[in-house]
Amino acid sequence: MGEFLNSNEWQWRLARTVVQGVIGVLVANVDLIVGWCVVEPQMRGLVVALVMAVLSPVMAELGGGDDGGTVVIPRGGALA
């Protein structure tokens, strides 16, 4: 699980994106799956995008350790 959440290799990034997409689609189609609420067809894309936007930082926090508060900027320096 740690490698899934932490690794920056292409296969793990792809797997995280696929999992986020599947969860987003399941949440957007919860009305068809469970049958207890109604989601307008126009809103399904927005729901998927919102779920993925929330899942990304949540997965980062679950997989991230304490890095000392250092923010690393790609192709740049590090901010302390």
XYZ file of C-alpha atoms in Angstrom, residues 12-76:
65
model
C 1.964 3.575 -9.761
C 0.897 7.042 -10.945
C -1.286 5.387 -13.590
C -2.773 3.015 -11.005
C -3.604 5.914 -8.668
C -5.287 7.815 -11.503
C -7.328 4.759 -12.518
C -8.429 4.116 -8.920
C -9.448 7.766 -8.494
C -11.411 7.636 -11.761
C -13.207 4.424 -10.816
C -14.158 5.822 -7.400
C -15.350 9.049 -9.062
C -17.549 7.156 -11.519
C -18.971 4.966 -8.738
C -19.868 8.035 -6.678
C -21.386 9.807 -9.690
C -23.528 6.754 -10.443
C -24.569 6.022 -6.867
C -28.184 6.765 -7.798
C -28.154 3.950 -10.362
C -26.237 1.579 -8.089
C -28.196 2.098 -4.870
C -31.346 3.832 -6.059
C -31.821 6.214 -3.133
C -30.838 9.568 -4.622
C -31.051 11.290 -7.982
C -28.069 12.866 -9.750
C -28.847 14.883 -12.848
C -27.024 13.613 -15.955
C -25.447 17.054 -16.462
C -23.947 16.932 -12.971
C -22.236 13.525 -13.287
C -19.074 14.939 -14.892
C -18.833 17.592 -12.204
C -19.256 14.980 -9.469
C -16.464 12.841 -10.954
C -14.140 15.866 -11.161
C -14.926 16.926 -7.584
C -14.368 13.420 -6.213
C -11.021 13.157 -8.008
C -10.039 16.632 -6.765
C -10.723 15.541 -3.181
C -9.192 12.070 -3.518
C -5.864 13.323 -4.826
C -4.824 15.262 -1.701
C -6.394 12.645 0.586
C -4.321 9.895 -1.035
C -1.237 12.125 -0.801
C -1.796 12.594 2.942
C -2.422 8.881 3.490
C 0.760 7.937 1.690
C 2.950 10.833 2.710
C 5.268 10.786 5.652
C 6.760 13.730 7.451
C 9.121 15.301 4.937
C 10.213 18.050 7.291
C 7.934 20.616 5.677
C 10.154 20.995 2.614
C 8.355 21.873 -0.595
C 10.287 20.766 -3.674
C 9.551 22.627 -6.879
C 10.233 20.584 -10.031
C 13.097 22.063 -12.110
C 13.703 24.551 -9.358
